Every structure is written in structure tokens, then in C-alpha cells.
XYZ file of C-alpha atoms in Angstrom:
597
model
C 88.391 91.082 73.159
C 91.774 90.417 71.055
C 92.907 86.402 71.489
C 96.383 85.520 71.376
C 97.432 81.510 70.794
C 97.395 79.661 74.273
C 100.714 78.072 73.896
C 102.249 80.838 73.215
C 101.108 83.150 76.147
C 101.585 79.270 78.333
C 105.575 79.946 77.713
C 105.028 83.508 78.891
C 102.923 82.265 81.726
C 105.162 79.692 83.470
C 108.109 82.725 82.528
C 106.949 84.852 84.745
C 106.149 82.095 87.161
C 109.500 81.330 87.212
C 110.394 84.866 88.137
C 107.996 85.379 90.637
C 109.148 82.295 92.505
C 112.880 84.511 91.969
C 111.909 87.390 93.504
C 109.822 85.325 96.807
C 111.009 86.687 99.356
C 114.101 85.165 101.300
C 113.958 83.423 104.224
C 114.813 86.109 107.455
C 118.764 85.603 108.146
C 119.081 84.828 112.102
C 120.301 88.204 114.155
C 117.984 90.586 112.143
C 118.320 93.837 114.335
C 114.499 94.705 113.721
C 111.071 94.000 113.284
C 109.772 94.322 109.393
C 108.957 97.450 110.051
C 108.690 100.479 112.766
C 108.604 103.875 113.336
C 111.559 106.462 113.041
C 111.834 110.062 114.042
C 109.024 111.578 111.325
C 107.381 108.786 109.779
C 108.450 104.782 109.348
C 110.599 102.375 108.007
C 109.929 99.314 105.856
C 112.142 96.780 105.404
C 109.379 93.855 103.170
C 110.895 94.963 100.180
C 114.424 94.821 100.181
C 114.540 91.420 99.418
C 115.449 89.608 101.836
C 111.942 89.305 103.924
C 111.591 91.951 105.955
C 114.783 91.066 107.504
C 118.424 92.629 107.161
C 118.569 96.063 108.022
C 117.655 97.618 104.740
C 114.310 98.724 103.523
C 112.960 102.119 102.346
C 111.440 105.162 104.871
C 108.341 107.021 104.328
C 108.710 109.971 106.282
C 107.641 113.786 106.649
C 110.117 116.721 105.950
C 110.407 120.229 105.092
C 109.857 119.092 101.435
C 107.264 116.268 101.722
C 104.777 114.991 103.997
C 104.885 111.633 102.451
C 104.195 109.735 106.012
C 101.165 111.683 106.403
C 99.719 111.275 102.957
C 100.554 108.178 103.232
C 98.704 107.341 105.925
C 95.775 109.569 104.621
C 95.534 107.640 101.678
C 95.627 104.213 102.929
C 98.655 102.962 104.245
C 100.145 99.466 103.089
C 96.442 98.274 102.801
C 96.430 100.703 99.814
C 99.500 102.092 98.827
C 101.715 99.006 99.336
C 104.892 98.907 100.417
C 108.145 101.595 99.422
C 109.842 99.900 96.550
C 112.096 103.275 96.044
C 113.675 106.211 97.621
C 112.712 109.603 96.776
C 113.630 110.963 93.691
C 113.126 113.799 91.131
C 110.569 112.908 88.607
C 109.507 115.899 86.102
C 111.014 118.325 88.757
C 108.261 116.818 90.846
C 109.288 114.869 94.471
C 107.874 111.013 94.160
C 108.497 107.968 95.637
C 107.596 104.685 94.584
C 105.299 102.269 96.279
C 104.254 98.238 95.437
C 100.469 99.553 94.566
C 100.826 103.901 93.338
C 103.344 106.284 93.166
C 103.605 109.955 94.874
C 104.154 112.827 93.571
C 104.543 115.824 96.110
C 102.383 118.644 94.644
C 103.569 122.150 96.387
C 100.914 123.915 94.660
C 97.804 121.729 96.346
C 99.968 120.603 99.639
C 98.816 116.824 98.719
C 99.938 113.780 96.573
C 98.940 112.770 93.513
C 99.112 109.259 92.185
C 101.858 109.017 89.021
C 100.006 107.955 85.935
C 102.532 105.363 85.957
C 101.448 102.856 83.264
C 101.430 105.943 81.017
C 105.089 107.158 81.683
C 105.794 103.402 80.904
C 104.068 103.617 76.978
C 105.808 107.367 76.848
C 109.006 105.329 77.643
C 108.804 102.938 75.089
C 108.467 99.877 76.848
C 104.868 98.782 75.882
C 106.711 95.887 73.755
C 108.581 94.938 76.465
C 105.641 94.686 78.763
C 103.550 92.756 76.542
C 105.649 90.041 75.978
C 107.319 89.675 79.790
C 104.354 90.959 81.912
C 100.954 89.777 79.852
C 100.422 93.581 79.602
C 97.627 94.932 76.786
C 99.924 97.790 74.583
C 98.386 100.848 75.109
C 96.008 102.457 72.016
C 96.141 105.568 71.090
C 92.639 107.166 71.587
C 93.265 110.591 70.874
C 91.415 111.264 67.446
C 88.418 109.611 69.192
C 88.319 111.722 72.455
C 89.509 115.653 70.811
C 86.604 118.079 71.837
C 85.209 115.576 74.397
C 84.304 116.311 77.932
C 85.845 114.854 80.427
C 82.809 112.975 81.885
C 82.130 111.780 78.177
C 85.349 110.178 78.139
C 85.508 108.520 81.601
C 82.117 106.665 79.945
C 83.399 105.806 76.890
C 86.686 104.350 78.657
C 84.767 102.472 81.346
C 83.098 101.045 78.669
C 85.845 98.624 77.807
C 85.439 96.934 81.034
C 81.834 95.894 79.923
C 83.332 92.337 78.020
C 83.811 91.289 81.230
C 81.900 91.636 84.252
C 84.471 89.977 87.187
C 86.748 92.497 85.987
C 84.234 95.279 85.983
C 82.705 94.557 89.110
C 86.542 94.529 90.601
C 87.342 98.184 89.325
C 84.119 100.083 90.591
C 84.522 98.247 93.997
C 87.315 100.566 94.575
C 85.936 103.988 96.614
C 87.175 106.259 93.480
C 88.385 104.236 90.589
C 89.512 106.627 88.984
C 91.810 107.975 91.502
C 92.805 104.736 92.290
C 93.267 103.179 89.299
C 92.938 106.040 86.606
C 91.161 105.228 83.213
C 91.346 102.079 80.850
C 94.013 102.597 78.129
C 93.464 99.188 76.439
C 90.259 97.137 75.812
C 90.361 93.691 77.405
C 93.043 91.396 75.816
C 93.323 87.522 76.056
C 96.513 86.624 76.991
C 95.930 82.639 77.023
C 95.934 81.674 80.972
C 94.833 85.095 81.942
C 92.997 88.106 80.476
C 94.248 91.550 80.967
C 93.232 95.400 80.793
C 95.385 97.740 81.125
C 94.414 101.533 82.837
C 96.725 104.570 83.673
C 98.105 103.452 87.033
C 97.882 99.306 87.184
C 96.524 96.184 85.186
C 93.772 94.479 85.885
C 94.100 90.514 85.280
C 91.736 87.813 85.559
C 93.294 84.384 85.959
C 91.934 81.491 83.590
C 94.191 78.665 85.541
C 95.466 78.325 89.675
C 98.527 80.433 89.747
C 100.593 80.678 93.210
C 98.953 84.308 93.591
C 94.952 83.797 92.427
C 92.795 81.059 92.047
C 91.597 80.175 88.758
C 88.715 82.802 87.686
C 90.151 85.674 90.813
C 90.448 89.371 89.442
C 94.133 90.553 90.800
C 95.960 94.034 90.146
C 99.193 93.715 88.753
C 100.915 96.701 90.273
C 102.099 99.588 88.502
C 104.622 100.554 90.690
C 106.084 96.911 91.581
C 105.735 96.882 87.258
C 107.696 100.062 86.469
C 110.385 98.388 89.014
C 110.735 95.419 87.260
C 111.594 96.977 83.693
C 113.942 99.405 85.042
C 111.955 102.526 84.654
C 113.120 104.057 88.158
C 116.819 105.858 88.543
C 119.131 103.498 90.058
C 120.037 105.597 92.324
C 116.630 105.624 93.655
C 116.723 101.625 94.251
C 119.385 101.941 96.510
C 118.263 100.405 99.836
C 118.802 102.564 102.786
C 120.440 101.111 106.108
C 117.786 101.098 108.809
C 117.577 103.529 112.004
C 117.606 102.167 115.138
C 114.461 101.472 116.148
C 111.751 104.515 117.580
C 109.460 102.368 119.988
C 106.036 103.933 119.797
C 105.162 106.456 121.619
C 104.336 106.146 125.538
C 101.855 107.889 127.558
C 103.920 110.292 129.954
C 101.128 109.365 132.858
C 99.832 106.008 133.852
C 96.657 106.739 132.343
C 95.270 104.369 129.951
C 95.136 104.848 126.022
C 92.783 101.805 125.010
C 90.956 100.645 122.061
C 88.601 97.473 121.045
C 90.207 95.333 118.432
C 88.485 91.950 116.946
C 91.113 89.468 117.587
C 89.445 87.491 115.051
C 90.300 89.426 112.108
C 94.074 89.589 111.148
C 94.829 90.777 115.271
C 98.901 91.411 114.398
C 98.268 93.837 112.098
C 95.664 95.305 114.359
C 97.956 95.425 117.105
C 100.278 97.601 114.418
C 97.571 99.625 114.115
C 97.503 100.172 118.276
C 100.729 100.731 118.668
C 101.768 102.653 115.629
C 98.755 105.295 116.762
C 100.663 105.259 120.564
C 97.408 103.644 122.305
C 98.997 101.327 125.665
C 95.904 98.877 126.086
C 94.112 96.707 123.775
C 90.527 95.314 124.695
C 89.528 91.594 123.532
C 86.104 89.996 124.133
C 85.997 86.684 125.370
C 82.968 84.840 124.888
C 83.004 81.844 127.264
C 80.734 79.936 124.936
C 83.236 79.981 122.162
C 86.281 79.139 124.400
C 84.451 76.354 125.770
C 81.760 75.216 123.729
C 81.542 71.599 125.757
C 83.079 71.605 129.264
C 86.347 71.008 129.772
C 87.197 71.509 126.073
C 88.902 74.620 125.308
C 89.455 76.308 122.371
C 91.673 79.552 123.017
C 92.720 80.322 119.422
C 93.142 83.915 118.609
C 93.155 84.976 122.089
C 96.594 83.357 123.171
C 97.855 84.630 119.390
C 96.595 88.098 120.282
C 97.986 87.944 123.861
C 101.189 86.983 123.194
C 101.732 89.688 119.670
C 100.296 92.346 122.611
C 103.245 91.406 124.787
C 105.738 91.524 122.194
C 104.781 94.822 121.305
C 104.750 96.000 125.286
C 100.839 96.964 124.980
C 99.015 95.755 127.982
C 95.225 93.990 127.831
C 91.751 94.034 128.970
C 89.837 91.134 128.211
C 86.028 91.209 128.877
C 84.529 87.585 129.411
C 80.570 87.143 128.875
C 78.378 84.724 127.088
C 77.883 81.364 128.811
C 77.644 78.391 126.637
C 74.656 76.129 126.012
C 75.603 73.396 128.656
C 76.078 76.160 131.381
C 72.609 77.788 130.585
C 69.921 77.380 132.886
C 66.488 75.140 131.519
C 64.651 76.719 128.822
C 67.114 79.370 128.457
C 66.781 81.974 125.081
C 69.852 80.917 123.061
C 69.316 83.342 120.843
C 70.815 85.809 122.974
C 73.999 85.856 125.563
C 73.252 84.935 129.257
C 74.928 84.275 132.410
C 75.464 80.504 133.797
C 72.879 78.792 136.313
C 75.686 78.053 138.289
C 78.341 80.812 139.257
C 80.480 78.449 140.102
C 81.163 76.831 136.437
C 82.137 80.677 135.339
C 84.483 80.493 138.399
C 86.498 77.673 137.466
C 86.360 79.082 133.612
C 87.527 82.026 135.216
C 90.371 80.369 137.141
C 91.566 78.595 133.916
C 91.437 81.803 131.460
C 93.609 83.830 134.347
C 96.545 81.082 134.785
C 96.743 80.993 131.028
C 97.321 84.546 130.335
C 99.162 85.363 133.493
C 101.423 87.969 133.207
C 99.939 88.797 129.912
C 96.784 89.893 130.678
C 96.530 92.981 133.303
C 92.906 92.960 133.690
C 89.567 91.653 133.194
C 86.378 92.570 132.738
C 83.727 90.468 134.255
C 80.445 90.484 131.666
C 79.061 92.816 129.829
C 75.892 95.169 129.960
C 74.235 93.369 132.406
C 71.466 95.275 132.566
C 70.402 95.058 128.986
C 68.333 91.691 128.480
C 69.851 90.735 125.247
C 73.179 90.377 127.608
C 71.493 88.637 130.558
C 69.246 85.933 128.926
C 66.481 87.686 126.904
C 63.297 88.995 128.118
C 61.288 87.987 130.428
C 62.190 90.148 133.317
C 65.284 87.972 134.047
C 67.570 91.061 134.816
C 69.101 91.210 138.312
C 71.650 93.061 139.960
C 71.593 90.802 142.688
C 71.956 87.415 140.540
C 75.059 89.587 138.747
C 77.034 90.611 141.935
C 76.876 86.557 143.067
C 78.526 85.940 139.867
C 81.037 88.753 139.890
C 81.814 87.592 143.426
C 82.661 83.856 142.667
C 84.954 85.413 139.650
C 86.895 87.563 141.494
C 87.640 85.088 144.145
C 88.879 82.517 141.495
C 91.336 85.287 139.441
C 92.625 86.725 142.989
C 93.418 83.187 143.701
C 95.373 82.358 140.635
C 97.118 85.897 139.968
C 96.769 88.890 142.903
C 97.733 91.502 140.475
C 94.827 90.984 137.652
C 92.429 93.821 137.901
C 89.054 92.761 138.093
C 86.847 95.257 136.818
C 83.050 95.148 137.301
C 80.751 94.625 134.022
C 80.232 98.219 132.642
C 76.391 98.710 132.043
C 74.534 100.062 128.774
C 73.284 103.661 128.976
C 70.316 103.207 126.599
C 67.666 105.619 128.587
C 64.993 102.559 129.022
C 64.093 101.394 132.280
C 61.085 99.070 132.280
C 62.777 96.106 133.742
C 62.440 94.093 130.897
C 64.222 95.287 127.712
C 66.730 97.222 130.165
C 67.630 98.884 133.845
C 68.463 102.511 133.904
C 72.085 102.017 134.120
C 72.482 104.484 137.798
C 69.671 102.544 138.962
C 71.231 99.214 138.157
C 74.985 100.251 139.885
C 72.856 101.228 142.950
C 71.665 98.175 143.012
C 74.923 96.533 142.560
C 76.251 98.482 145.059
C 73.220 97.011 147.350
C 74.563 93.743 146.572
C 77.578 94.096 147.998
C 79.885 95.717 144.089
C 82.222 97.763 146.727
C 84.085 94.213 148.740
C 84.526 92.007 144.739
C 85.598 94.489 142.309
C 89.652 96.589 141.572
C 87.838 98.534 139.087
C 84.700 100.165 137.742
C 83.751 99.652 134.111
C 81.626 102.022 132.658
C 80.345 102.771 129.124
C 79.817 106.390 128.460
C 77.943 107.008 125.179
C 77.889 110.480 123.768
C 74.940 109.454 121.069
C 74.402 112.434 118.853
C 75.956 114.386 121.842
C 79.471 116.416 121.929
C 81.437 114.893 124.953
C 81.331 118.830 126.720
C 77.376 118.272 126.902
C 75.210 117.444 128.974
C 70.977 117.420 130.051
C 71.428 120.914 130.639
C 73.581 122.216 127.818
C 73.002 121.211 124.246
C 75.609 122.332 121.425
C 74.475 120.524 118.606
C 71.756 121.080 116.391
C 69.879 117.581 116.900
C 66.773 116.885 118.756
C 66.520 113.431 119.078
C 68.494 111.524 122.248
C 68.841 114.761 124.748
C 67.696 115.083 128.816
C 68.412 112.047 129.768
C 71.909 111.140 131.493
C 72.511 108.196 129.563
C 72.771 109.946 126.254
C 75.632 112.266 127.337
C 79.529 111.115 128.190
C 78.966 113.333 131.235
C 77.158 110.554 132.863
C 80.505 109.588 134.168
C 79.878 112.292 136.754
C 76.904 110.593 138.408
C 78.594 106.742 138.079
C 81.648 108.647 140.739
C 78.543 110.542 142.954
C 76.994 106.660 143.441
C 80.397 105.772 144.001
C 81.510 108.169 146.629
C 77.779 108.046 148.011
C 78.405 103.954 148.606
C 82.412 104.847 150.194
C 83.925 103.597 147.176
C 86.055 106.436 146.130
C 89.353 104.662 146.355
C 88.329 102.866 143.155
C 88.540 104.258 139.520
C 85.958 104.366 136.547
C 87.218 102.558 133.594
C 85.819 103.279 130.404
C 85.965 100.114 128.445
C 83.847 100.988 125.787
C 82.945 104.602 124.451
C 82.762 106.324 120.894
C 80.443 108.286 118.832
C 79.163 106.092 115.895
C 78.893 108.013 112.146
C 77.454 106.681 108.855
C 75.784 108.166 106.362
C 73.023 105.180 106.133
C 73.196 103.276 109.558
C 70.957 100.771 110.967
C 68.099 101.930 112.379
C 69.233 101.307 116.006
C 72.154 103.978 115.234
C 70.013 106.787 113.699
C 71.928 108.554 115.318
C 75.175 107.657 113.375
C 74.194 109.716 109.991
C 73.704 112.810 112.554
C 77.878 112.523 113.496
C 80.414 113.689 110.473
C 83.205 111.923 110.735
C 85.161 114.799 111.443
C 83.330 115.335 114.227
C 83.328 111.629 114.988
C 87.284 112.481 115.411
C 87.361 115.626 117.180
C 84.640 114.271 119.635
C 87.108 111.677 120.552
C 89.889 113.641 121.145
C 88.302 115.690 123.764
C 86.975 112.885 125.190
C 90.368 111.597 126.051
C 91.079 115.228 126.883
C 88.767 115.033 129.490
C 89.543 111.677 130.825
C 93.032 112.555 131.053
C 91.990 115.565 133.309
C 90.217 113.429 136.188
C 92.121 111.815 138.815
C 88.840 108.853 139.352
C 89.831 107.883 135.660
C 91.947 104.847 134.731
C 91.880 104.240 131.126
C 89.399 104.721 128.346
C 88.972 102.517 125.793
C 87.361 103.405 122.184
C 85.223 101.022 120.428
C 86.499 99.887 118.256
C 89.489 99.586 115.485
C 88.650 97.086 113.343
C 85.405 95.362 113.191
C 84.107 97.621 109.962
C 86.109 95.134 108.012
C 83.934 91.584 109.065
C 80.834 93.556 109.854
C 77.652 92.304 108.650
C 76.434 94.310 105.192
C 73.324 96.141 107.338
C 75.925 96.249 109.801
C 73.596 96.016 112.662
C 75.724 95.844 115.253
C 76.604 99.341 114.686
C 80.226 97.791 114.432
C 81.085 100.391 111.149
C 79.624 102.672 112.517
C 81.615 103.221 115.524
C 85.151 101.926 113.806
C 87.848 103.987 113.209
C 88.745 102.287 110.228
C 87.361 101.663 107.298
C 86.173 98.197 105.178
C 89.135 97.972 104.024
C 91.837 99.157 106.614
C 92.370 102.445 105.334
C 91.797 105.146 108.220
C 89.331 106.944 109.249
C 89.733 110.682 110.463
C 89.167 109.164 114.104
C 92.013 107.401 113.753
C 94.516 109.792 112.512
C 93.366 112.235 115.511
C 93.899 110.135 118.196
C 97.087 108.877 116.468
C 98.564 112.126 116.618
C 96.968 113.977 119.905
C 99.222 114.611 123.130
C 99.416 111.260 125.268
């Protein structure tokens, strides 16, 4: 790779220091009308670029017209996780429609009906202003390969070009991380290029640095992307015309459910929950599911640890979405003797989950609207391991000393009772057939401590329309039994109305249909689900749920846990998200994002 003296490239270095520390955003002026950013008739509007922080009434829309469906492409392609923010308005580029975003830019293309990413970095060399990028923005100048490549294929030449990132593995191992590299990035135009504090490489559509010192954006040895569109910004490529900040719309609020049914979804409030809650809202969903694990609220009694939950709780509020948190786990100190810590399990006393109970429902009154009490219950990895510790009986004591302590604190919380696991196994041990387990709750005395009825309806390898009699799928495995279908819902209401319970409602506060192409081996199942169908399965799910009156809300798991899930993700936590790694959407999402509500 080419060196260039270090005290020269220092001067450049603190240079454009200095004017990144110019262009930080400003502090938010007090009285800003909106949020950063929200949704407007046909698409949204961001305001994080404008200068001023997200704050002032200006910003840049992405919407969908007669001429572009930028929104939607948008949205296909990534959203701000991968396209960045607008740093333009449309304008007229090669008689193409683009607009200009932090990390690509658009270009409409009538003839396919889809974007294409602006070789940007190239329409900066065709420019001119490869001198001008070298010396202010540590940028490699572009080399003119053409004699080498004439009469080459295509694949020959992505090769030889990927080549150049081979003198430096951090930087290599950065590009191919991306999905498509190629579409994200394009090709390498330059060979790697030593730029004193930082080495550099350019390719069509960004630059790919590696920092040699601590800078305010990357630790010292961190692979970063300068961005090609931010960079054709900077050195005035873009019409001035298209810089001009628009004045914000008032603000759309998102979309509400005409009915008082319940749009729901699982998020992880561990795991950036604000811009999960976006996510909820922007896709018109009006409940967001948390779990609660007592033993990580209160890992030593009487010493609490709340944390995300009253960050998550109070964003939720602020954005008018209503929650569901599910409490299970009891910690170590609550556990009976010679309990298996390996795995969740209730309390030996029901009364220590009461008063944990009391103190979680004054904290989040008025912000939390109901709660589930435990989880699967009649799976022994939920209810203290094996051993034939599973009891319907033991679970209905505890559900009764819970509900007493909420009711007491806050009337209106709806207590829901723990939905069960519909895994087909019923030896008593590993599991309880989930209808024989809510007879037996209902034997305990479910009907007189519960608002609600939680449920978890799987659909397996199963369309949701399906059920042990009808089959319209072309898989074997996982059929006869009721737990595989989402029908099963059907025989949870018969038990119900068989017991004089039909006052109450089912909620669903987990369902989905899981699809991977290589899934753990608990999910088989998942590589037998295309993601398309992962999406249209969901949509009639909520179809269907919308259609019976014993139905409160339905809540899919889940939204973002792909993105902190364990590499074999055993959990089946990718599986069942409906986004991806790395926050870009999944077709699941999309479809639910845009079906009637």
C-alpha cells in the first residue's frame, strides 16, 4: 500500500477534526414543534440533518408519489440503519429522479420500478474533484483500470478488484460482512492507501477507513465508512437548489386501529428500545410486550434494578402505545432448596412474588395496562427443570396471590393468566399438553384470579387457515396434533365456555411462524417457512383475530431480538424476528406495517 509522510496527513487529520466538531450537531433550540422525525401523508420526515439536531422545523421528506416510491424503497432497502438519513431533496440527476442520503443515493429507475444506488464516488472522479478529496477528506484518487479490465468478464473483474482489499484484513473482513457488497458498496477503485493516522480504500459508492489513532468517531484500529453521500455533500457536488431544507408538515401521528382490538408485538427492551418503539409505532402496532424477569429486577431482595424497563415504559407513553409486561423467573434467594438454576422457576413462597408484584404495578401505574403473570408454565424449563415439578395447582396459588397484590395497588391493570407452550408433549415431565394443563387451571380455581387469558398459538410449519383436519402445505413433519396449528385457539374458548368463563377474552401474547434457512435444530421447522410466507402467514393471522369477538389483542414475537441473538441462535429468537441482524426489515414487517388496522 502507497505511504504518505505522517505529519503531513497529521495536519489533514486534526483539519478535518476541526470540521467535524463544525458540523456536530447543534444543541435542540427550546419550542421545537416536533419530534426528530415522523410520519407525513405518504412517507416521513427527517429533520437530523438540517443542522440544527433534529430540532427546528426543517429537515428533508422521503415520501411516495406518482413519480417515486422513495418511502417504500426506502424502507425495503434498509431504512436509516442502512441508507442513513436525507441529506437532499429530490432532484434531476442524468434525467434520472435521486435523492441523496448520509450512507447511498437513489436513483428512481422507471424501467425496473426500483432504486438503484448512485455510483457516487465515481460521479465525484468524473467531476474532477479527486484532488480535492484527497487532500480535505483522506480519500485514495481513483486509478484508472481500464486497459487492465477490456475483454474481461464481469465476475473476473469483481475478483481482481476485491483483491485490493487483501493488504488488509480488518478492512476486508468489514466489506464482505455487508449482505451484498457489491450492491452496497460497489467495487474498489483504489488499492489501499496510507494516509498517516488512518488508511483508506476507496470503492464506487463510499470509503472504507481504518483508524491508526482514537478519533471522536472510531477507536484506534475500528474499520468506519466514510459516506459517499454525506462526502459528495461536503464538496458541493449536489445542486443547491437541492440543499434547500424544506419546512416541516405538521405532524401525521401513526396510524390507529379503528377497533379496540390490539395490534402487539415483542420488543427486547434491552437492545436500543426507542428506536424499537419507532419501529412499533411507525408500522401502526398499539401495544408493545416487555419481559420482566424478576430475577434480574431484583437479584437480592429489596434491591431493585428497573433499568430499561422504566426507559421503555416511559418512551411507550410518549409515543401513546400501551404495554404488556410478562413477569417470570424468580431469583436465586426466592428459589426453593436444591432448586435447578439453570433454568427459570417459580418462588417457594407466593407471597415474595406478591409483594414484587405490588412494587412493579405502583411503579408503572398508569403506564403499564396489563400484565402477564409467568410464562409457559407447563413447560419444565419455565417451572424449575425436570423432575416432575410441573403443577397447575402450585401455578394458580401463585397467580392468585399476584392478582390480589396488582388489584390492590391499581384496579384497572389487566391481569392476564400465564399463556402455556403448545409443544405436543405430554409426559409430565418435559411438558403438559397445554388443554390439559388450562383444565387443570381451571380446576384450580383460573376463572375467580385472572381479567384475561394468555395464550400462545403456534402455527409451526402450519398456515394459520389449518388445522388437524386440513393440511395446505406440503410438509409432513408437526401435523394432527392441536398444538401445532393457530386454530388451537378454538379449543382454549370451548374449555373456556365449558368452565363459564366466556365473559373473558384470549390474548395472544406470543405467536409467529419462525423462518431460516439453517435454524437450530429445535426450529426445523423454520427452513420449511419462506419468509414471504413468514409475512403473509401473519397477516391472516391478524385477519383472523380481528374477526373474533373472544379476541383481545395479539401480539407477534418478536421485533428485534435477531440483532443480540446468540450466533446458533437457539432460542429461535432470528428465527421468529421480523427484522433482521442488522435492523433492516424483514418482509414480515413491511406486511403488517402496511395491512388494514
Amino acid at each position: 500500500m502507497k505511504s504518505t509522510p505522517f505529519n503531513s496527513w497529521l495536519r489533514i487529520f486534526l483539519a478535518i477534526v476541526s470540521v467535524a466538531l463544525l458540523l456536530a450537531p447543534a444543541a435542540a433550540p427550546a419550542g421545537a414543534q416536533n419530534p426528530p422525525d415522523f410520519s407525513i401523508p405518504g412517507g416521513h420526515f427527517y429533520q437530523q440533518t438540517n443542522g440544527l439536531g433534529g430540532a427546528g422545523n426543517t429537515g428533508y421528506s422521503v415520501k411516495d408519489d406518482q413519480v417515486a416510491p422513495f418511502f417504500s424503497e426506502f424502507q425495503r432497502l434498509g431504512d436509516v440503519s442502512a441508507i442513513g438519513y436525507p441529506v437532499s431533496r429530490r432532484f434531476l440527476l442524468d434525467g434520472f429522479v435521486v435523492q441523496a442520503f448520509q450512507k447511498a443515493v437513489f436513483q428512481w429507475r422507471p424501467d425496473t420500478g426500483q432504486v438503484f444506488f448512485v455510483n457516487i464516488m465515481d460521479r465525484l472522479h468524473e467531476a474532477g474533484l479527486d484532488d480535492l478529496l484527497f487532500i480535505s477528506r483522506a480519500t485514495p484518487r481513483q486509478i484508472d483500470l481500464s486497459a487492465q479490465e477490456q475483454g474481461l468478464p464481469f465476475s473476473q473483474i469483481v475478483q481482481n478488484r476485491q483483491a485490493f482489499l487483501d493488504d488488509n484484513p480488518p478492512i476486508r473482513s468489514f466489506y464482505f460482512a455487508a449482505d451484498d457488497p457489491v450492491l452496497r458498496y460497489g467495487l474498489p477503485t483504489s488499492r489501499i492507501e496510507d494516509f498517516g493516522p488512518v488508511l483508506a480504500i476507496r470503492l464506487q459508492r463510499a470509503v472504507l477507513q481504518q483508524w491508526k489513532v482514537d478519533v471522536p468517531w472510531a477507536a484506534a484500529g475500528q474499520v468506519v465508512i466514510a459516506n459517499g453521500g454525506d462526502i459528495a455533500k461536503e464538496v458541493g457536488f449536489y445542486p443547491s437548489q437541492a440543499l434547500q431544507l424544506e419546512t416541516a408538515p405538521a405532524a401525521t401521528p401513526a396510524p390507529v386501529p379503528a377497533s379496540g382490538f390490539g395490534f402487539g408485538i415483542q420488543i427486547d427492551p434491552g437492545n436500543d428500545p426507542a428506536r424499537a418503539l419507532d419501529l412499533v409505532q411507525r408500522a401502526g402496532f398499539n401495544w408493545v410486550k416487555v419481559q420482566v424477569r424478576w430475577a434480574d429486577v431484583e437479584p437480592n431482595p429489596g434491591q431493585f434494578s428497573f433499568g430499561a424497563f422504566d426507559f421503555t415504559a416511559n418512551q411507550a407513553a410518549a409515543r401513546g402505545l400501551k404495554v404488556l409486561m410478562t413477569v417470570t423467573a424468580a431469583p436465586a434467594w426466592a428459589r426453593p432448596p436444591n432448586s435447578d438454576l439453570s433454568v427459570s422457576g417459580p418462588p417457594a413462597d407466593p407471597g415474595t412474588f406478591a409483594r414484587f408484584m405490588a412494587v412493579l404495578a405502583d411503579r408503572y401505574k398508569g403506564r403499564v395496562q396489563a400484565i402477564e403473570v409467568w410464562n409457559e408454565q407447563n413447560l419444565a424449563r419455565e417451572w424449575g427443570g425436570l423432575g416432575r415439578r410441573l403443577s397447575a395447582t402450585q401455578y394458580i396459588a401463585l397467580l392468585s396471590r399476584a392478582y390480589e397484590a396488582i388489584k390492590a395497588v391499581d384496579p384497572s391493570i389487566v391481569v392476564i393468566s400465564g399463556a402455556l407452550t403448545p409443544t405436543g408433549v405430554n409426559d409430565g415431565d418435559i411438558a403438559i399438553d397445554d388443554l390439559l394443563y388450562f383444565q387443570q387451571m381451571y380446576d384450580a380455581g383460573l376463572k375467580n384470579v385472572s381479567d384475561g387469558i394468555g395464550e400462545h398459538p403456534s402455527g409451526y410449519n402450519n398456515a394459520p387457515d389449518d388445522d388437524p383436519t386440513h393440511n395446505s402445505t406440503n410438509t409432513t413433519s408437526f401435523k394432527g396434533h392441536p398444538s401445532f396449528y393457530f386454530s388451537t385457539f378454538r379449543q382454549y374458548r370451548e374449555i373456556m365456555v365449558a368452565n363459564g368463563d366466556s365473559a373473558k377474552q384470549l390474548w395472544f401474547t406470543e405467536f409467529g411462524w419462525a423462518s431460516l434457512p439453517n435454524p437450530f435444530p429445535e426450529f426445523a421447522y423454520a427452513r420449511e417457512i419462506t419468509e414471504q410466507q413468514q409475512a403473509q402467514y401473519l397477516v391472516r393471522a391478524f385477519e383472523i383475530g380481528q374477526s373474533v369477538e373472544y379476541i383481545a389483542a395479539m401480539f407477534v414475537f418478536n421485533l428485534n431480538y435477531a440483532t443480540s441473538a446468540d450466533p446458533l441462535d437457539r432460542f429461535g429468537n432470528r428465527a421468529f424476528a421480523i427484522l433482521r441482524d442488522d435492523w433492516t426489515p424483514r418482509p414480515a414487517y413491511i406486511a403488517l406495517q402496511t395491512m388494514p388496522k
